Short mmCIF file of C-alpha atoms and ligand atoms in Angstrom, two decimals:
data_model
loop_
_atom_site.label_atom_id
_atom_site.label_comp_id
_atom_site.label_asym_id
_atom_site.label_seq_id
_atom_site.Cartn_x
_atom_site.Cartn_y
_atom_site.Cartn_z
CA UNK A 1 123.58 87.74 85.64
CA UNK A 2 123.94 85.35 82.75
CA UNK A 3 120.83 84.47 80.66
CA UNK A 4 117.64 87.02 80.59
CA UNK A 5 114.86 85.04 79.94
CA UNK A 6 112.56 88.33 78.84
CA UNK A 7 115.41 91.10 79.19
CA UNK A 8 114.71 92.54 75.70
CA UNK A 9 110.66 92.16 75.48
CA UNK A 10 108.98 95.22 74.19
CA UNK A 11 106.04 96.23 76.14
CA UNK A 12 102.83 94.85 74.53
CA UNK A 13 100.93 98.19 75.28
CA UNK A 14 100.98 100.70 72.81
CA UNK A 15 100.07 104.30 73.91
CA UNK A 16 99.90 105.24 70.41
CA UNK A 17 102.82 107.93 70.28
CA UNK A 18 100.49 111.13 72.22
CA UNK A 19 102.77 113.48 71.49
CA UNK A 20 104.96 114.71 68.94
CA UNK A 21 107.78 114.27 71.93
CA UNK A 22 107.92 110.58 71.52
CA UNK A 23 109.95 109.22 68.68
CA UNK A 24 108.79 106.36 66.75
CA UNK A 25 110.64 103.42 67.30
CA UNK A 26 113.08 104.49 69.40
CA UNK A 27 113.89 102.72 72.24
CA UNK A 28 113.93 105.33 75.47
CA UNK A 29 116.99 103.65 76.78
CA UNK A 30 118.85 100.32 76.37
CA UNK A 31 121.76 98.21 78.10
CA UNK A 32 123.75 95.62 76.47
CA UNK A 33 125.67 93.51 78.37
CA UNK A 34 125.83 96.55 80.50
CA UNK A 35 128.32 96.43 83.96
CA UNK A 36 128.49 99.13 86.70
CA UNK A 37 131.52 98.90 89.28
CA UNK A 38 131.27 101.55 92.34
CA UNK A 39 134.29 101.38 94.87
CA UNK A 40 135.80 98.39 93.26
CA UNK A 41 132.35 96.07 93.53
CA UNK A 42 130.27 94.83 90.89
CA UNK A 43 127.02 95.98 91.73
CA UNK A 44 124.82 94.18 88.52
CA UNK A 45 126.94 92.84 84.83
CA UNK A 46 125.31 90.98 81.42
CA UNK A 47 122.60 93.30 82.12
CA UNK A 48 120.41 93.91 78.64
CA UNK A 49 117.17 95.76 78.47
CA UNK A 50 115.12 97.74 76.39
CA UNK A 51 112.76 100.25 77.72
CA UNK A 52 110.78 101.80 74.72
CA UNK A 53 109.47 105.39 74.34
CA UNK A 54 106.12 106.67 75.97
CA UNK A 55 105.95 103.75 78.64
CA UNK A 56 105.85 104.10 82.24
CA UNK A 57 108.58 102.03 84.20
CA UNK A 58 109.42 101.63 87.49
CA UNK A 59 112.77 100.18 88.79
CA UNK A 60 112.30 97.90 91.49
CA UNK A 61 114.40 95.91 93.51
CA UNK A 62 116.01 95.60 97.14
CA UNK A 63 117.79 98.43 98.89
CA UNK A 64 121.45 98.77 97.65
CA UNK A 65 121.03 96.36 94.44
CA UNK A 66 121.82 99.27 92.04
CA UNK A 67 118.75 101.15 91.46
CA UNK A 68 119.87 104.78 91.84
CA UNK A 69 123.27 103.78 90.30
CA UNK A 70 121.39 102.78 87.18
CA UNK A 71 120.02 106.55 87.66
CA UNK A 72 123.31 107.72 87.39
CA UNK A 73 124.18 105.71 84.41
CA UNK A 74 121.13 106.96 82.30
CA UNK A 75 122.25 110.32 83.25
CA UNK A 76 125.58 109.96 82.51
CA UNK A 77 127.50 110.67 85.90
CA UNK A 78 128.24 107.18 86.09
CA UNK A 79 130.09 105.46 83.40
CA UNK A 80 129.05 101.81 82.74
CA UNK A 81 132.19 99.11 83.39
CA UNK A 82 131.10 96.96 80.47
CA UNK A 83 128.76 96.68 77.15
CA UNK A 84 126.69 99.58 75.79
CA UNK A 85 124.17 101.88 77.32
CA UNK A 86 122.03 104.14 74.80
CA UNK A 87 119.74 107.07 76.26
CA UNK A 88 117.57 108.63 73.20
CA UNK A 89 119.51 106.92 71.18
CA UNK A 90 122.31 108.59 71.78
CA UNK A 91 124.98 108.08 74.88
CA UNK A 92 124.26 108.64 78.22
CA UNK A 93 124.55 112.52 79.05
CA UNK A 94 124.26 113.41 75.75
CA UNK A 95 120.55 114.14 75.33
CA UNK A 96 120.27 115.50 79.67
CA UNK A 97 118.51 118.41 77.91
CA UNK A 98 115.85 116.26 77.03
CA UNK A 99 115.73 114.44 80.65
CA UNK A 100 113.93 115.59 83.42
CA UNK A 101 115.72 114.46 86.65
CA UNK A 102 114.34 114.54 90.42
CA UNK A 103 116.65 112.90 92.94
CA UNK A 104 116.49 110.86 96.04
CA UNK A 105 114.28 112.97 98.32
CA UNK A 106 115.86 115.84 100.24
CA UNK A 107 113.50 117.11 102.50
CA UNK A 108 112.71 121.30 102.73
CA UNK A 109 113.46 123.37 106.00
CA UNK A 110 110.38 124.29 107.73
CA UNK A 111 111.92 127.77 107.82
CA UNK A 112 112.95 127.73 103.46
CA UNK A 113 111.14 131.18 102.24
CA UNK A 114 111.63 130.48 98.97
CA UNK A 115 108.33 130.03 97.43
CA UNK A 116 106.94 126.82 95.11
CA UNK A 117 106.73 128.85 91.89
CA UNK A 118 110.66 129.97 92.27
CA UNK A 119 111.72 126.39 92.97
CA UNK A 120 110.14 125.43 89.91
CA UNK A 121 111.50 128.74 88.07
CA UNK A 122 115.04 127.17 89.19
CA UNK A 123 114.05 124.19 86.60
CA UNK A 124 114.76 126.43 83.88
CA UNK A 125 116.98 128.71 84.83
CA UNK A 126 120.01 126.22 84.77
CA UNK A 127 120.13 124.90 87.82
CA UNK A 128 119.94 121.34 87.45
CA UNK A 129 122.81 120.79 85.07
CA UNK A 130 124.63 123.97 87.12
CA UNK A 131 124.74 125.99 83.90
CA UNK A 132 123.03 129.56 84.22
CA UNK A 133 121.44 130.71 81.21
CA UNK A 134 122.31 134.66 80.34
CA UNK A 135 119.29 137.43 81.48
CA UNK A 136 116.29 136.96 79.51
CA UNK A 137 114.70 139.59 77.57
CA UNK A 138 110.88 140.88 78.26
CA UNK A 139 109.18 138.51 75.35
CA UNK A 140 111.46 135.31 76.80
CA UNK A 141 110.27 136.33 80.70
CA UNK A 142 106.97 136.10 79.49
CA UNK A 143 107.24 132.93 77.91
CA UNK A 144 109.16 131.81 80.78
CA UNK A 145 106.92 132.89 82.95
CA UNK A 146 103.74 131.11 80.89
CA UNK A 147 105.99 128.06 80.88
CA UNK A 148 106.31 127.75 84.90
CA UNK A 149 102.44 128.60 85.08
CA UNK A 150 101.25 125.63 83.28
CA UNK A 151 103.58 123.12 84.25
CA UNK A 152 102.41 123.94 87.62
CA UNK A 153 98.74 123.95 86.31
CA UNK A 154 99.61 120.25 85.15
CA UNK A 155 100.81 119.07 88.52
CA UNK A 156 97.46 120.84 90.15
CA UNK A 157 99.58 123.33 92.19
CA UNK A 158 98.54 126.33 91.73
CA UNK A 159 97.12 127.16 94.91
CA UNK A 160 100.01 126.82 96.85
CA UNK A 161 102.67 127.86 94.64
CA UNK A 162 103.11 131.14 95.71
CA UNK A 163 103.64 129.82 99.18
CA UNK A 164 107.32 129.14 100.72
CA UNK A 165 107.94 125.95 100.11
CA UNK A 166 109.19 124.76 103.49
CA UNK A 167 105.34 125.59 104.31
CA UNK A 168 103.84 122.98 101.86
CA UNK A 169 103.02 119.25 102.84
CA UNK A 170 104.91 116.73 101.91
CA UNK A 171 102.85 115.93 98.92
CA UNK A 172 102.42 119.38 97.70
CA UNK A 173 106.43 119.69 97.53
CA UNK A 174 106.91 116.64 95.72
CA UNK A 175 104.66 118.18 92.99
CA UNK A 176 106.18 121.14 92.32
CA UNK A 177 109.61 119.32 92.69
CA UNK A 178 108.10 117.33 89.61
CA UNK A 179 106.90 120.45 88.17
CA UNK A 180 110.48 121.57 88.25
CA UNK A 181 111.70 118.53 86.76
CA UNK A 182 109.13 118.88 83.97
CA UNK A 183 109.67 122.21 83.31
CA UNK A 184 111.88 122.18 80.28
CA UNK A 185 109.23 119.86 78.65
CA UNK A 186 111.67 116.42 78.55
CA UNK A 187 111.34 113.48 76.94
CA UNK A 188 112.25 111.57 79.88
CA UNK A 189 111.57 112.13 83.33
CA UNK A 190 113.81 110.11 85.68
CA UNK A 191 113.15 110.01 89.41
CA UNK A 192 114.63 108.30 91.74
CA UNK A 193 111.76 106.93 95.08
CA UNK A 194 109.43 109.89 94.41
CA UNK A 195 106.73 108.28 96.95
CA UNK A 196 109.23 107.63 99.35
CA UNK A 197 108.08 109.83 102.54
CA UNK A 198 105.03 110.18 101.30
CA UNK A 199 101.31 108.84 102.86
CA UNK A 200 99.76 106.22 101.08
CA UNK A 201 96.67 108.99 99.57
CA UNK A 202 99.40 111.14 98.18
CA UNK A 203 101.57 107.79 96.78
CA UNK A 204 98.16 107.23 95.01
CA UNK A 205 97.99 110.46 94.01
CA UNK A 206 101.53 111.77 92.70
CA UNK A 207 101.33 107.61 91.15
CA UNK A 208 98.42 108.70 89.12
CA UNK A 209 99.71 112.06 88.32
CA UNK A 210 102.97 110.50 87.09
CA UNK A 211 100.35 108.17 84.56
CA UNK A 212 98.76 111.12 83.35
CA UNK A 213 102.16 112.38 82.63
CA UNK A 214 103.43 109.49 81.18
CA UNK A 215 100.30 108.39 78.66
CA UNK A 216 98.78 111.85 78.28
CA UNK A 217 101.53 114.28 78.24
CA UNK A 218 103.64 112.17 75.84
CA UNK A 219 107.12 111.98 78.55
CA UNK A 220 107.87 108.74 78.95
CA UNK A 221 108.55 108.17 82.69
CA UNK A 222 110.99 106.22 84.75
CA UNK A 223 110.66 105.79 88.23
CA UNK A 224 112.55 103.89 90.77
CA UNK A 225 110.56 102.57 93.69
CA UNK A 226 110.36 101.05 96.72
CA UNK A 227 106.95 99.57 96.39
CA UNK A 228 105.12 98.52 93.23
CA UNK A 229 101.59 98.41 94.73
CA UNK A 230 100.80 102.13 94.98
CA UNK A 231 102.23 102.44 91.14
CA UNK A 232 100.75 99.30 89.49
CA UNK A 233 98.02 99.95 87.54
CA UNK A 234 99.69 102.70 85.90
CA UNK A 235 102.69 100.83 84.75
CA UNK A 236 103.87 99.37 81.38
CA UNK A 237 107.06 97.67 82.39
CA UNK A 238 109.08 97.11 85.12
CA UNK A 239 112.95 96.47 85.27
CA UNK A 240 113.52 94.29 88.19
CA UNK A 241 117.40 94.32 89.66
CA UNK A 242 118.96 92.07 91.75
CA UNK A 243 122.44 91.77 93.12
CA UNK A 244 124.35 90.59 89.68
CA UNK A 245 121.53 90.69 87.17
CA UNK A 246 118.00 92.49 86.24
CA UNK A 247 114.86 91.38 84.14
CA UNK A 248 112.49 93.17 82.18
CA UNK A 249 108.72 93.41 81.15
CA UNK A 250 105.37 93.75 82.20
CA UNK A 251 103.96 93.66 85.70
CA UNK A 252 102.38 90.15 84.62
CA UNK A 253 105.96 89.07 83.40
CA UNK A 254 108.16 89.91 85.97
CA UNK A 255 106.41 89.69 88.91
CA UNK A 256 106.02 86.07 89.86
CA UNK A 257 107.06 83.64 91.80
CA UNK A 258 108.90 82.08 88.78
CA UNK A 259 110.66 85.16 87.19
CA UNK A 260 111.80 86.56 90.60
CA UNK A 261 112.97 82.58 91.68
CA UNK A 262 115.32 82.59 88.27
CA UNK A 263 116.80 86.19 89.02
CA UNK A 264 117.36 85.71 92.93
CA UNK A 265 118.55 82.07 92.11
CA UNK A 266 116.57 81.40 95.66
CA UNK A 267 112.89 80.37 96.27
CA UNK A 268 110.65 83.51 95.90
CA UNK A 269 106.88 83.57 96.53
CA UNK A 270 104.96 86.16 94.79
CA UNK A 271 101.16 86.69 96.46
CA UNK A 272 98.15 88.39 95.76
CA UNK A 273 95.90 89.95 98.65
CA UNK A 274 92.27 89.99 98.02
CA UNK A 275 92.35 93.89 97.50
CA UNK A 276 95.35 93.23 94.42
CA UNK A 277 97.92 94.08 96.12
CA UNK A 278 101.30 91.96 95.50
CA UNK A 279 103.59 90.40 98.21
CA UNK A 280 107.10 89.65 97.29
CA UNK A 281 108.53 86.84 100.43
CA UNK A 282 111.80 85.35 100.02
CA UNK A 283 113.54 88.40 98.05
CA UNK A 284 117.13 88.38 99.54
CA UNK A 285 118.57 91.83 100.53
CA UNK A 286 121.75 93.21 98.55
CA UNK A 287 124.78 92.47 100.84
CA UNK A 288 125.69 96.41 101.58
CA UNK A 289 122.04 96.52 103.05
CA UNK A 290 123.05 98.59 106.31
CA UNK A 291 125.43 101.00 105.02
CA UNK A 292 122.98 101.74 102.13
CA UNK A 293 120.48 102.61 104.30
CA UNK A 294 122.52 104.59 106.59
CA UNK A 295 124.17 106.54 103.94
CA UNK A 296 120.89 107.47 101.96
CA UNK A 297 119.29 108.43 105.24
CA UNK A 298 116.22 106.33 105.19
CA UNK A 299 113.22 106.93 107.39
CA UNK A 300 112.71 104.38 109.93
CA UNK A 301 109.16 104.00 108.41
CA UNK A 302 109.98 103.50 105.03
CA UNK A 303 112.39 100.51 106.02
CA UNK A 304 109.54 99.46 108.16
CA UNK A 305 106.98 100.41 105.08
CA UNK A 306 107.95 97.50 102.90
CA UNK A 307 110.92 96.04 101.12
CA UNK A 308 110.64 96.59 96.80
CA UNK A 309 107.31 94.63 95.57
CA UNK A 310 105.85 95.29 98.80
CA UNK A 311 107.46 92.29 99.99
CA UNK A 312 107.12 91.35 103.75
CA UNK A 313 110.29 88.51 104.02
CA UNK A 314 110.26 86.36 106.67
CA UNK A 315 113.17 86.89 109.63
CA UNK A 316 113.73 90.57 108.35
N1 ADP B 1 130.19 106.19 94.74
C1 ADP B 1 130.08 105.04 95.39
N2 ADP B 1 131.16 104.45 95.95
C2 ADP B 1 131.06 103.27 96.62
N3 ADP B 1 129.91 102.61 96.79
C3 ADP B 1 128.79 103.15 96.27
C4 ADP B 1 128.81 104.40 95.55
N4 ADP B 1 127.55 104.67 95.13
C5 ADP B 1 126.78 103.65 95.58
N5 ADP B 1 127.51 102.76 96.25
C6 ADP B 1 127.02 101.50 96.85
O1 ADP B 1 126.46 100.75 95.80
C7 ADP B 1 125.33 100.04 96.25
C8 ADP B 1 124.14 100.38 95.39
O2 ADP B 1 123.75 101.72 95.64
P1 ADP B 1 122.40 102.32 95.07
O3 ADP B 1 122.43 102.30 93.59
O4 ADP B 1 122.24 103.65 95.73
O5 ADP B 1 121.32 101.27 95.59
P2 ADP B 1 119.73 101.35 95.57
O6 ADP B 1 119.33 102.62 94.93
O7 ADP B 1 119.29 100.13 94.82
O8 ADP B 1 119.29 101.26 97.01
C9 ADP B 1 125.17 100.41 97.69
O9 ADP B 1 125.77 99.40 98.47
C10 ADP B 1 125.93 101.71 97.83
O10 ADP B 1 126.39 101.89 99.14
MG1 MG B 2 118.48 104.38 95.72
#
């Protein structure tokens, strides 16, 4: 991408720093003139953005544009080709401690005994970052043990936590998988198509709960999605990515026909149904469509569910 019209506007909402978890000031995370290369393609380049603390974003785009690979770079697993990428103001990786992470959706076995409350246990325990902590003692079990209870509380699973977790729905797993991520209490929770899979009450639902997490809990949350619609009213910002560039800022920013015409570089429509809901036609699909799909193991019904924005192109 070369110029970014409104790459580095600041969100004009201020959730007035609820928690003591939020820094002042500090921007969450931030790319300048930031590159990413995988198998010897440019996937996006000139890329600059700043997301700031306490705001709820969602990272949209088309399938195979970048989206999860920006995951990775936030994380640190992926080192950026070009320019400079801060996370907590510090470089990626460095502050994972203080990032929650839930990945692309991997779905349960039916038969998995291992019950909600221990998956979210796993949270703390080490698992993510595949570091064991050493035995705890009976005053640290107990503290642990308070810790997993009210995270759970805060996702509103409790009354199926103590059931294996093959046995939950859909919805209920996807909560205590963001229980898990939560868990540690980060400053950042990162997840990657969260409502992918899911029916369009429980979207609504884990959307809202991920609000409530964002602007009451204080964790500033960053979400990559498929669809904007069932998200929208919760968000602050967006970062929208397209093959070779992104853009940045509010819903009302990025999300018209204009904006999303000067990043595709191709005539794109934004519309408005009568119930709010926004259209995206015209978006063109990243070139490494098909093997991205085949090698992230998409459901046939969330290709069929919408392309990012909700968008509905014609000849697709
Ligand atoms: N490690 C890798 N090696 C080669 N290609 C990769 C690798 N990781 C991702 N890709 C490719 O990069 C593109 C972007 O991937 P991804 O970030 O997963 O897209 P999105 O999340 O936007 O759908 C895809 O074409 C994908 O196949
Ligand atoms: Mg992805």
């Amino acid at each position: 991408m070369t110029a970014n019209p409104i790459g580095r506007v600041r969100s004009a909402v201020d959730h007035s720093e609820p928690s003591s978890q939020v820094s002042t000031g500090e921007p969450l995370f931030s790319l300048r003139g930031a590159a990413v290369r995988v198998g010897g393609r440019t996937l996006w380049s000139g890329v600059d953005l700043t997301v700031g603390a306490g705001e709820f974003t969602a990272v949209l785009g088309p399938n195979g544009v970048g989206k999860s690979t920006l995951v990775k770079v936030l994380l640190g697993i992926l080192p950026a080709a070009a320019g400079e990428v801060r996370v907590l103001g510090a470089r990626p990786g460095e502050r994972n401690t203080a990032v929650g992470y839930l990945p692309q959706r991997r779905s349960f076995d039916a038969s998995l005994r291992i019950r909600g409350i221990d998956v979210v246990r796993l949270g703390l325990d080490g698992d993510r970052w595949g570091i064991p902590l050493p035995g705890l003692g009976g005053a640290k079990r107990r503290a642990a043990r308070e810790c997993v209870e009210q995270v759970i509380d805060l996702v509103g699973a409790s009354t199926y936590a103590h059931r294996p977790i093959g046995q939950c729905s859909g919805g209920e797993q996807q909560r205590l998988l963001i229980a898990q991520a939560l868990v540690r209490k980060p400053r950042l929770l990162l997840l990657d198509e969260p409502l992918d899979s899911l029916d369009l009450p429980n979207q609504g639902a884990i959307a809202a709960l991920l609000g409530r997490i964002c602007h009451r809990e204080g964790v500033s949350v960053v979400m990559v999605a498929h669809d904007v619609n069932p998200i929208l009213h919760h968000l602050d910002r967006v970062v929208y990515i397209a093959e070779g560039g992104a853009v940045a800022g509010t819903p009302a920013e990025v999300i018209t026909s204009e904006t999303l015409t000067r990043l595709y570089r191709t005539p794109v429509e934004v519309l408005r149904t009568s119930d709010g809901r926004l259209v995206v036609v015209g978006q063109p699909e990243a070139p490494a469509l098909h093997s991205d799909r085949h090698t992230e193991g998409r459901s046939p019904r969330s290709e069929a569910g919408g392309r990012t924005g909700g968008s509905h192109a014609p000849g697709n």
